XYZ file of C-alpha atoms in Angstrom:
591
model
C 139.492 342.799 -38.582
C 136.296 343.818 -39.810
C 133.492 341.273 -38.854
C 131.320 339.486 -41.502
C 128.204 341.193 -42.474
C 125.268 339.282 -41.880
C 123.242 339.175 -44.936
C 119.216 339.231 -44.175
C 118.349 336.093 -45.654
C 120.154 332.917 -46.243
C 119.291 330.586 -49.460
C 118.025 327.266 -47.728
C 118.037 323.615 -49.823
C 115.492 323.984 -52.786
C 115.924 327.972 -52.532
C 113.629 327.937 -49.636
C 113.683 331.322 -48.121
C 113.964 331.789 -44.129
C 114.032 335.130 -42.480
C 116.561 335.053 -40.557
C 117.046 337.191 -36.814
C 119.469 338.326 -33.935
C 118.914 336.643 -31.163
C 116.219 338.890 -29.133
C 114.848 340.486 -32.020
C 112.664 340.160 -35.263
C 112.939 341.724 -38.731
C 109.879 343.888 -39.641
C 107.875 341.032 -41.470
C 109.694 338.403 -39.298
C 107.858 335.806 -37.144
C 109.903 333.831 -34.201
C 110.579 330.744 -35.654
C 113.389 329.643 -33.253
C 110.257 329.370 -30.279
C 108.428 327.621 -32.556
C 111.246 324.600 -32.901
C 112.245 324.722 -29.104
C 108.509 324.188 -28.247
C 108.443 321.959 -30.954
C 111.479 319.947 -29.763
C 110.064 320.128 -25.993
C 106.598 318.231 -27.570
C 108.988 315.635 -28.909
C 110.852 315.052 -26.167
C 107.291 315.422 -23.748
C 106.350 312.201 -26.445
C 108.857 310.568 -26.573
C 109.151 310.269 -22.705
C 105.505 310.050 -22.661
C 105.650 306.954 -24.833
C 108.807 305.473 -23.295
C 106.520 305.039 -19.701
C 103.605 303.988 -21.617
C 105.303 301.420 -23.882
C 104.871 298.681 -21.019
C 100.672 299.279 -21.672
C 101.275 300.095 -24.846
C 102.931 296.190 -25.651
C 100.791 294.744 -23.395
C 97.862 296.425 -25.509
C 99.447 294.783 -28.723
C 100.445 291.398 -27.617
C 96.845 291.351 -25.544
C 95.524 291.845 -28.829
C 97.161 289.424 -30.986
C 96.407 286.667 -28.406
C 92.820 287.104 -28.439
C 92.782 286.804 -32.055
C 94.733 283.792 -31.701
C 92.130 282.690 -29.235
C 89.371 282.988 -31.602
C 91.180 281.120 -34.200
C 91.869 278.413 -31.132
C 87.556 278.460 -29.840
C 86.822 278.385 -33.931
C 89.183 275.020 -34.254
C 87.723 273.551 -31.130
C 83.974 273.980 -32.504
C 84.948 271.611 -35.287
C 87.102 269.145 -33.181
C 90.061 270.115 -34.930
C 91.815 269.543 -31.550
C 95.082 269.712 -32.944
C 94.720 273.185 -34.779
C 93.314 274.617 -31.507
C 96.278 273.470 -29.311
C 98.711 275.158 -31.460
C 96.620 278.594 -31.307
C 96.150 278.255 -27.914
C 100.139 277.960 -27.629
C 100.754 280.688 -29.621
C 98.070 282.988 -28.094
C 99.805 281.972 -24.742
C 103.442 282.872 -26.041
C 102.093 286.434 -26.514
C 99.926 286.609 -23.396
C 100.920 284.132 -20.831
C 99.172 286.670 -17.672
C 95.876 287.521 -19.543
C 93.203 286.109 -17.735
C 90.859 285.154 -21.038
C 94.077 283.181 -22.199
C 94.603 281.532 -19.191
C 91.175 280.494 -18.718
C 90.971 279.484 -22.494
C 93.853 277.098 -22.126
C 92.807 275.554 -18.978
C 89.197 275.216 -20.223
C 90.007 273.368 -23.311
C 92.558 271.044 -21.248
C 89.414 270.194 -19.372
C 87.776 269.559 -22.798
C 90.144 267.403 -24.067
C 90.767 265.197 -20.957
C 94.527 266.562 -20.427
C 96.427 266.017 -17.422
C 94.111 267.495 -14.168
C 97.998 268.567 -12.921
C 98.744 270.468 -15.484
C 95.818 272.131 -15.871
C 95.570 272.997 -11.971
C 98.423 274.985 -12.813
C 96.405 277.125 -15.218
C 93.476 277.640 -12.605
C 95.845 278.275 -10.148
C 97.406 281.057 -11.813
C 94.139 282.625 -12.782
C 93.486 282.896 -8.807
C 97.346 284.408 -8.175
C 96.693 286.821 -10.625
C 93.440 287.907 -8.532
C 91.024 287.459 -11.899
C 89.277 284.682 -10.995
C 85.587 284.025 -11.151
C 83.187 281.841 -9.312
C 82.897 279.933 -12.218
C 86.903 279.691 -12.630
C 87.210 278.651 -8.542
C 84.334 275.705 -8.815
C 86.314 274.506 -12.018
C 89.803 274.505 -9.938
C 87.845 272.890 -6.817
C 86.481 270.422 -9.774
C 89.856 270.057 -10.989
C 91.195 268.761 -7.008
C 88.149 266.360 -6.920
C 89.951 264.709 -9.946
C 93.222 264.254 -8.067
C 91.088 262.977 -5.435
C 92.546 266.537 -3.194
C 89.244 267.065 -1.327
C 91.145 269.191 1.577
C 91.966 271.714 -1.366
C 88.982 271.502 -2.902
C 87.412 272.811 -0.088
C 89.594 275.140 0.769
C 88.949 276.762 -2.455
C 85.103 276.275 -2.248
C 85.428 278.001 1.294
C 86.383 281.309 -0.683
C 83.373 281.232 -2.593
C 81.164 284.340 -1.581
C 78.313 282.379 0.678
C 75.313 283.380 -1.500
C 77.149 281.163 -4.169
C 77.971 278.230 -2.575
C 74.120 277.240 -2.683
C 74.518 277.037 -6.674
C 73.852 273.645 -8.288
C 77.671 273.729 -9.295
C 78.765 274.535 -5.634
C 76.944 272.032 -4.321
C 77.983 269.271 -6.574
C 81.794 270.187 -5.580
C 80.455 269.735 -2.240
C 79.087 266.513 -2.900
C 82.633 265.168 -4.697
C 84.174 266.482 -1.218
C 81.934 264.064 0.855
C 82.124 261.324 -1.904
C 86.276 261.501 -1.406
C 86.190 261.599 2.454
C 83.600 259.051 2.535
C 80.548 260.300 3.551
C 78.574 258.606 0.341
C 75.263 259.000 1.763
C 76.054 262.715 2.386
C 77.030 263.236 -0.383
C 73.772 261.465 -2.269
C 71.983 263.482 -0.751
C 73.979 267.078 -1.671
C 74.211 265.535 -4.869
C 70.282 265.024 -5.473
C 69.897 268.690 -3.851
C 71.995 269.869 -6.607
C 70.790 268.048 -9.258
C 66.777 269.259 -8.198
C 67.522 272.799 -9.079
C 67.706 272.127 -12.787
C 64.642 269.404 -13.344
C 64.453 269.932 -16.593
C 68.196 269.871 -17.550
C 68.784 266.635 -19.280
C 72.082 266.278 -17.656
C 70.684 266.613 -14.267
C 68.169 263.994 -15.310
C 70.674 261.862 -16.151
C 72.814 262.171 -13.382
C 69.525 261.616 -10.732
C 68.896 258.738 -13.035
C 72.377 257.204 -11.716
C 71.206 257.723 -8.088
C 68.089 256.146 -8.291
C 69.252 252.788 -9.801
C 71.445 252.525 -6.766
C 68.137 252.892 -4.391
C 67.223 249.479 -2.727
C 63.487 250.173 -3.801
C 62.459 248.761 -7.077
C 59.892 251.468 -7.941
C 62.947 253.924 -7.148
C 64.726 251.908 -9.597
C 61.791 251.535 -12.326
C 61.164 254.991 -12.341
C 65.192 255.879 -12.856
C 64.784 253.159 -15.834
C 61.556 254.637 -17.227
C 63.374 258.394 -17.241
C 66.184 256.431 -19.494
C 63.890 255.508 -21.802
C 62.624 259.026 -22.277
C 65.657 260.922 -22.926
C 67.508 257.697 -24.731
C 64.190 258.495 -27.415
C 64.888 262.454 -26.967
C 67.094 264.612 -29.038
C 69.333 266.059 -26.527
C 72.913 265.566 -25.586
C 71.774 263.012 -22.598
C 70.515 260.489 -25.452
C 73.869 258.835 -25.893
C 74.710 258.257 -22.430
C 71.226 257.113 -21.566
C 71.363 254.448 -23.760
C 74.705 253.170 -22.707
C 73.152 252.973 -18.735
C 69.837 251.221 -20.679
C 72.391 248.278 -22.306
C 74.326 248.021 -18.605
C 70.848 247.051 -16.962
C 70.692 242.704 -16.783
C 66.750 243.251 -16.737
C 66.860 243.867 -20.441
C 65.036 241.691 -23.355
C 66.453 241.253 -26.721
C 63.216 243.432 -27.481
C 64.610 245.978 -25.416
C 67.752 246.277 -26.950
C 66.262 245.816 -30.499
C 64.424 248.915 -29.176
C 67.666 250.381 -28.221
C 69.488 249.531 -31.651
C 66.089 251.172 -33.608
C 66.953 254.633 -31.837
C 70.700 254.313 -31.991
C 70.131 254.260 -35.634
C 67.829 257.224 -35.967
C 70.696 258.993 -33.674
C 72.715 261.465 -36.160
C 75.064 261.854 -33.031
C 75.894 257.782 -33.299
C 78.584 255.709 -35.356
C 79.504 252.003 -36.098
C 80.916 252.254 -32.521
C 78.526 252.951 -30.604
C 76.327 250.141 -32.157
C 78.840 247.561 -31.732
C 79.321 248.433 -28.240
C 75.587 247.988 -27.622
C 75.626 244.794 -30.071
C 78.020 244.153 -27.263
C 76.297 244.363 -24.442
C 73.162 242.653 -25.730
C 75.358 239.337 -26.856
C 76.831 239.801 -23.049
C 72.932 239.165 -21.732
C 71.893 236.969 -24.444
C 75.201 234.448 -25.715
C 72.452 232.375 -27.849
C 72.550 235.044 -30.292
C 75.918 235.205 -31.042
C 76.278 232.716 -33.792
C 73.718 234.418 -35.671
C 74.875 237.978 -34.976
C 78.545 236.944 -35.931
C 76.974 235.202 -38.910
C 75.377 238.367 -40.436
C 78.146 240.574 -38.784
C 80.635 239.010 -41.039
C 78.572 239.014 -44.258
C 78.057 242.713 -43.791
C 81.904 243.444 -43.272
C 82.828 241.355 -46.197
C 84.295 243.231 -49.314
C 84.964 246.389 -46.845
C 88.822 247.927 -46.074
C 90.562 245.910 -42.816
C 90.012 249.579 -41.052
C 86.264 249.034 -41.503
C 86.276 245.648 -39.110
C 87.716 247.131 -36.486
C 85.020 248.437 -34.029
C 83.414 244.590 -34.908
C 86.980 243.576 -33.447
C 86.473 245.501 -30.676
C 83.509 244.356 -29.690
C 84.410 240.600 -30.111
C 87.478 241.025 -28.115
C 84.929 243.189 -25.125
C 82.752 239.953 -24.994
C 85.860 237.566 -24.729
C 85.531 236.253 -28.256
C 89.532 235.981 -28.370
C 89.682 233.090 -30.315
C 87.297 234.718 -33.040
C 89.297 237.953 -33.343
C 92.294 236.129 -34.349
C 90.755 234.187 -36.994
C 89.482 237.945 -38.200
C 92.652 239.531 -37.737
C 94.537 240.276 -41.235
C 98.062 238.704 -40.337
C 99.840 240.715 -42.945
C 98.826 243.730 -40.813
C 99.219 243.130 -37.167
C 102.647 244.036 -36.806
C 102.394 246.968 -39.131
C 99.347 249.374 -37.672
C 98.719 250.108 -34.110
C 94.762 249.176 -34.095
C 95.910 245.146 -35.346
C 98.625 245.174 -33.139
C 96.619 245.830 -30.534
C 93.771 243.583 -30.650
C 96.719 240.948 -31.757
C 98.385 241.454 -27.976
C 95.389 241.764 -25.993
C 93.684 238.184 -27.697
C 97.090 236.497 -27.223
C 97.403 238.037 -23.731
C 93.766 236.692 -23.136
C 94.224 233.070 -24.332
C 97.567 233.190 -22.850
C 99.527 232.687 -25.669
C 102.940 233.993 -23.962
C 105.291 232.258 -25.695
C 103.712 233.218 -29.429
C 103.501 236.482 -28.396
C 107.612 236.927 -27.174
C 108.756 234.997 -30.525
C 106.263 237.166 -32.620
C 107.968 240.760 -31.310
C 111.415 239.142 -31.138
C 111.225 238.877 -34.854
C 109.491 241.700 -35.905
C 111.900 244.038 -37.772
C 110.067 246.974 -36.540
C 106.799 247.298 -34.404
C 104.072 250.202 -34.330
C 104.383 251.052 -30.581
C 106.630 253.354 -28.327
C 109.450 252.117 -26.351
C 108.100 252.807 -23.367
C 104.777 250.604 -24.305
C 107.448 247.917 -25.633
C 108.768 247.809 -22.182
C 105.231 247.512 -21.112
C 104.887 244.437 -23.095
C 107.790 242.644 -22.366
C 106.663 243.462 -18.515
C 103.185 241.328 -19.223
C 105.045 238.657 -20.973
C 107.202 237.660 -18.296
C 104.783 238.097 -15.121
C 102.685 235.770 -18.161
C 105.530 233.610 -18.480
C 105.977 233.220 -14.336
C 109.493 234.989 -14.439
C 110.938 236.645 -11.430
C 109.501 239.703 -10.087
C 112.669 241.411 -10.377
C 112.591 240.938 -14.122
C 108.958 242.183 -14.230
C 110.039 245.338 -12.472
C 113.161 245.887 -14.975
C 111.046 245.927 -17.662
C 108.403 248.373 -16.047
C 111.398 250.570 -14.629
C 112.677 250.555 -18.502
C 109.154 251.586 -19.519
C 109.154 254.801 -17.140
C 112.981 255.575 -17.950
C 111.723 255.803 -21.455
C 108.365 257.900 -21.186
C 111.062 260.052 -19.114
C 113.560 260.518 -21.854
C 110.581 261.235 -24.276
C 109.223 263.668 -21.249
C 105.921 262.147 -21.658
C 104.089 262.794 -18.191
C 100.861 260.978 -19.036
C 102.811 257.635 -20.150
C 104.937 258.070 -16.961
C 101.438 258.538 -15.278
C 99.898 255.325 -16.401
C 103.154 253.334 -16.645
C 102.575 253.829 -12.786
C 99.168 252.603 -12.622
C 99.895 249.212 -14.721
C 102.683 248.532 -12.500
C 100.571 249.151 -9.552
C 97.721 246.744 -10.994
C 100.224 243.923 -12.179
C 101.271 243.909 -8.053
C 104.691 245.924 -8.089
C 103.710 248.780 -5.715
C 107.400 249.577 -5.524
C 107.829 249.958 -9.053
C 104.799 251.862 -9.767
C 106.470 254.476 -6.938
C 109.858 254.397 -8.621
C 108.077 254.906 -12.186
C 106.488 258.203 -10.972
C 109.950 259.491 -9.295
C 111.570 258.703 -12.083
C 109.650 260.930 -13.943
C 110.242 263.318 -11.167
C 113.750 264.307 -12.395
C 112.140 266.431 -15.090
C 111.913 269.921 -13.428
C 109.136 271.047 -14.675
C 106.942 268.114 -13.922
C 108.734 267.186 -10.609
C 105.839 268.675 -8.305
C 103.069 266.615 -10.322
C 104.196 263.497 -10.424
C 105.579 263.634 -6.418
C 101.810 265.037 -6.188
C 101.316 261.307 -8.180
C 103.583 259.278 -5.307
C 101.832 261.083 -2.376
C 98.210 259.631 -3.900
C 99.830 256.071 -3.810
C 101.520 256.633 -0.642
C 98.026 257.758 1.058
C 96.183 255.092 -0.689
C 98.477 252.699 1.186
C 98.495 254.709 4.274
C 101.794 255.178 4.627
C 102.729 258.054 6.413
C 105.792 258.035 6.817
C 106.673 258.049 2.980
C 103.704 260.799 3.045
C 106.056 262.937 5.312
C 109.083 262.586 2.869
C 107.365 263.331 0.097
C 105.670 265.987 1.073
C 109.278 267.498 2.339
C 110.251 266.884 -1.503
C 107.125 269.212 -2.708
C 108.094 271.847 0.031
C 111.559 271.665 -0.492
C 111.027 271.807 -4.800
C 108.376 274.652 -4.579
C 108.203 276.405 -0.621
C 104.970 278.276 -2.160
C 102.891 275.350 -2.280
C 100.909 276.316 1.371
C 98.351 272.942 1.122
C 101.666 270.636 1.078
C 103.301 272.752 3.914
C 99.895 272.797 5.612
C 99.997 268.692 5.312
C 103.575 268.716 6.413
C 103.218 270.393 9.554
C 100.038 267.907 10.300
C 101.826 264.792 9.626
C 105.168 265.768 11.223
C 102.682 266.522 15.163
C 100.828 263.459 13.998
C 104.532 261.033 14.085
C 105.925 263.507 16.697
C 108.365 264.487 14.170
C 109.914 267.984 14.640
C 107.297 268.903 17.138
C 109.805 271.385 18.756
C 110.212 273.648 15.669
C 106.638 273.500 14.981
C 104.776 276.544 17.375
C 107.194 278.661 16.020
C 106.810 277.872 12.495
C 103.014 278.132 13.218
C 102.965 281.990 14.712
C 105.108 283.008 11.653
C 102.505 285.164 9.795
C 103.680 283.650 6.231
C 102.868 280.511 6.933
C 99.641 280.695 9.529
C 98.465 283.096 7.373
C 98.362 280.608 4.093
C 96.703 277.441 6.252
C 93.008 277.756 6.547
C 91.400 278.746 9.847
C 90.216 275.542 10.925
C 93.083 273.800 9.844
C 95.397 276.006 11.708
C 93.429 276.159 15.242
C 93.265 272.050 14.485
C 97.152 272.470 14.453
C 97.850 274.653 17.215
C 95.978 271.853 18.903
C 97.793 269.580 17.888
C 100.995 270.925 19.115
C 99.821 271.811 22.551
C 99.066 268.072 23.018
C 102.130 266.862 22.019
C 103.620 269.846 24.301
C 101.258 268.337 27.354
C 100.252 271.744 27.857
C 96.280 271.223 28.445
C 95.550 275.198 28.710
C 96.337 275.502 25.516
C 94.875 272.079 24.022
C 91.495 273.336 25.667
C 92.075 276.883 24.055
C 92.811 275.881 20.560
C 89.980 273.595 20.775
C 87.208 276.262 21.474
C 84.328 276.386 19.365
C 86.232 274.451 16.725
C 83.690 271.680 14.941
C 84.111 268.562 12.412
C 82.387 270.318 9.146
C 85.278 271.072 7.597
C 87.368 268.063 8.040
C 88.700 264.778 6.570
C 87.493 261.217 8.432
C 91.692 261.456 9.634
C 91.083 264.904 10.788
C 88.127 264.622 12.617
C 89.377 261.487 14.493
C 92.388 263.590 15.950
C 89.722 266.245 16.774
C 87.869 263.014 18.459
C 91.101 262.032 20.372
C 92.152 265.722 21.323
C 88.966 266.694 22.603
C 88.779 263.678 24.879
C 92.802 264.582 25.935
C 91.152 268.419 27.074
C 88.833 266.595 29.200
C 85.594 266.571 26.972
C 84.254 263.293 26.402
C 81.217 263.370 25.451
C 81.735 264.981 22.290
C 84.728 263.417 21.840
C 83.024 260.399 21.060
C 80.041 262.049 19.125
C 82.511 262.346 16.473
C 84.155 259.744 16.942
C 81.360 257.323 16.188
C 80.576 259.074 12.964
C 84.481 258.498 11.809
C 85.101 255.153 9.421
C 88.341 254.017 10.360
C 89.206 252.080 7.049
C 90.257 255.484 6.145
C 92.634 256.873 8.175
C 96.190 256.650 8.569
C 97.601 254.327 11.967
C 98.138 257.204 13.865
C 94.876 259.474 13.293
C 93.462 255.983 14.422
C 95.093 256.068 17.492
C 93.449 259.185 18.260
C 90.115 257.523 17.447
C 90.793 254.645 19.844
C 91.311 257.250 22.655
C 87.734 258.889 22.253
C 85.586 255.595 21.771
């Protein structure tokens, strides 16, 4: 069988014509096309391999980009207040960037901005440090962050990994003065403070603040001169002027000239609205009551004709100078139980002139009211502690209250649902509130970060321990709670057999700051009665960097190794209102 002849070209699509060759060889006016498409198919393939292990970069490139346009959108939003707008870009940008460091520190700056929770925000500033991108700046605003939450172990902690040349700064040192303020050392920490505040004179804000200081001197030309620096920057046109006038209308040595003086610049102030004049219209009627009939008088005739909304800051500042009785003559009773603002000035002047009962039957009728469940609850809690009815019903209702904000996962209501309960005298409630919130995952380490602040308020140290075994247990990564584990557990004698082991593993000595950890290893030689090593663990190891209850078990250890003397040097210097019953056993051993 003859084989096919081979023709020397081949029509291609569109009469395109190829030459065409053996393999090996080319015609006479051929070119070698085939090494042309292998090396051509070798670039793809080089590409497409090339982009395959770039493509990680490559998206993090594109989302990277798309987030800081988002953030600019968020910054340009913020400028205007729209604080709303900038939330939901700052969401978005973090969607498509959650590990950039300029979102990260975007989000957690406007948090700070907008007065957000200092928990959640910790957790921003926390993972900017993980990551390894953080500043100076971005440490002193974590460390600022702790002084909130009233953490000052962490706080300096974090200020200790400050380079040294930078913890002279004005905003080093004011961290450093919060620190002393917490563990209180308040004449310390005046004095950090005013060292701080010195190395910006002319800063208004600094001005301000040293202002503050000096009206709490015990000389009155300390004080004159703080009052006479008011003055000047309540007349200038800075961002101080506000503020200084609000600390002027606070001082009882004020005239009605003064604050006529004071009402003059308010109204000059572009900055100022209705509010802030009827809060210093406040404050003046406070000092002088023989006013009042004439202020209401003209008050009244000013308001008249305007919307309900206009009277409210007026309402506000009757009901801040106790007029209860007059706000509920102004109140429009069509309107109370309809907007928030009404219905709020309604409960407060009832509350005030204890009107209980008029107050249950007026919500008990209501077809609908403008508040949350959870502030409902609240309510009903204040009428019956009003009323005189059992504590257990008052705890129901504030138990209902936090089993609401819980459902709604609303932190911050869970947060202050706590607080009421722990002002109206139900400790235990305000507890179960916050560990009731607790059962939402993602919030549990917050608010058992919220029961440990009660439960070291009220010195209790035993629910301190079991706590702080919830936060370990819940998140084992969190090295300050472990660290104040391990010092509560030697200071009950609880577990103090586990605990040299646990404190030569590398993971966890490693993660506990030195001091801390050769106060530790202390610590647990004591309560092993082995002296050689009490005396070792002791060496060179001062008070700087330690809490009043720290430095009184330093007190009490250094008297156990057989050093007395400056045992009680410390000792002296400790105020024992502070500290827990037994770091004040320790203290009673070295005085």
């Amino acid at each position: 069988m003859n084989a096919p002849q081979e023709s020397p070209t081949s029509p291609e699509p569109d009469h395109i014509q190829t030459p065409v060759a053996k393999s090996g060889s080319t015609t006479k006016t051929g070119f070698p096309w085939f090494l042309v498409t292998v090396f051509g198919s070798g670039l793809i393939v080089v590409a497409i391999v090339a982009a395959i292990i770039a493509w990680p970069d490559i998206s993090r490139l594109y989302h990277r980009y798309k987030a800081l346009g988002l953030l600019e959108k968020a910054d340009a939003a913020l400028e205007v207040e729209e604080w709303q707008t900038a939330s939901d870009f700052y969401s978005k940008a973090y969607l498509e960037a959650s590990s950039e460091p300029e979102v990260i520190r975007g989000i957690a700056l406007f948090m700070r901005k907008t007065n957000s929770d200092p928990e959640r925000s910790l957790q921003f500033w926390q993972q900017l440090i993980d990551l390894g991108a953080a500043t100076t700046q971005d440490r002193i605003d974590t460390a600022q962050t702790y002084l909130q939450l009233n953490k000052s172990s962490e706080a300096r902690q974090l200020l200790a990994t400050i380079p040294p040349a930078e913890r002279t700064t004005k905003p080093a040192l004011e961290i450093e003065a919060g620190i002393l303020n917490i563990e209180g050392r308040t004449a310390e920490a005046a004095t950090v403070m005013r060292q701080a505040l010195r190395m910006d004179p002319d800063d208004p804000q600094s001005r301000l603040k040293l202002s503050v200081l000096d009206l709490r001197n015990p000389l009155s030309e300390v004080q004159n001169a703080a009052i006479d620096n008011l003055w000047e920057l309540a007349r200038g046109d800075t961002d101080a002027n506000l503020a200084a006038i609000d600390l002027l209308a606070r001082e009882t040595r004020l005239t009605p000239q003064n604050f006529a003086e004071l009402l003059d610049i308010l109204k000059n102030n572009p900055k100022a609205d209705s509010r802030h004049r009827y809060s210093l219209l406040g404050r003046m009627l406070e000092r002088h009551p023989d006013d009042r009939a004439a202020v209401f008088a003209r008050e009244e005739a000013e308001l008249e004709g305007k919307s309900p909304a206009d009277r409210i800051p007026y309402l506000l500042m009757l009901q801040s100078i106790n007029e209860h009785p007059r706000v509920l003559e102004q109140l429009p009773m069509d309107r109370v139980l309809k907007l928030r603002e009404f219905f709020s000035l309604y409960v407060e002047s009832l509350a005030a002139t204890e009107q209980w009962t008029v107050l249950r039957n007026a919500i008990r009728t209501a077809t609908s009211l403008p508040i949350s469940p959870p502030d409902l609850s609240l309510l009903n809690a204040r009428i019956s502690k009003g009323l005189g009815e059992s504590a257990e019903v008052v705890s129901r209702h504030l138990l209902d209250a936090a089993k609401f904000a819980t459902a709604a996962r609303d932190i911050r209501s869970v947060r202050r649902i706590s607080a009421i309960a722990d002002s109206m005298g139900h400790p235990t409630a305000a507890l179960e509130a916050l560990r009731t919130g607790a059962n939402l995952p993602q919030h549990r380490v917050a608010l058992l970060e919220a029961v440990l602040g009660i439960q070291t308020s009220q010195n209790d140290s035993e629910g301190m321990l079991k706590t702080l075994n919830d936060l370990v247990e819940t998140d084992p990564t969190l090295h300050y709670h472990k660290e104040k584990q391990l010092y509560l557990k030697l200071l009950l004698g609880v577990e103090i057999e586990t605990i040299p082991l646990k404190l030569s593993d590398p993971k966890i000595a490693d993660s506990i700051a030195p001091a801390i950890r050769q106060l530790l290893n202390a610590m647990s030689a004591y309560r092993q009665q082995n002296i050689d090593d009490l005396r070792t663990a002791l060496a060179d190891l001062t008070p700087d960097y330690f809490q009043p209850g720290q430095r009184a078990v330093l007190s009490g250890l250094l008297n156990a190794g057989g050093d007395p003397r400056r045992a009680f040097e410390i000792a002296e210097k400790v105020p024992d209102s502070l500290l827990l019953e037994g770091e004040r056993k320790f203290l009673t051993r070295a005085l």
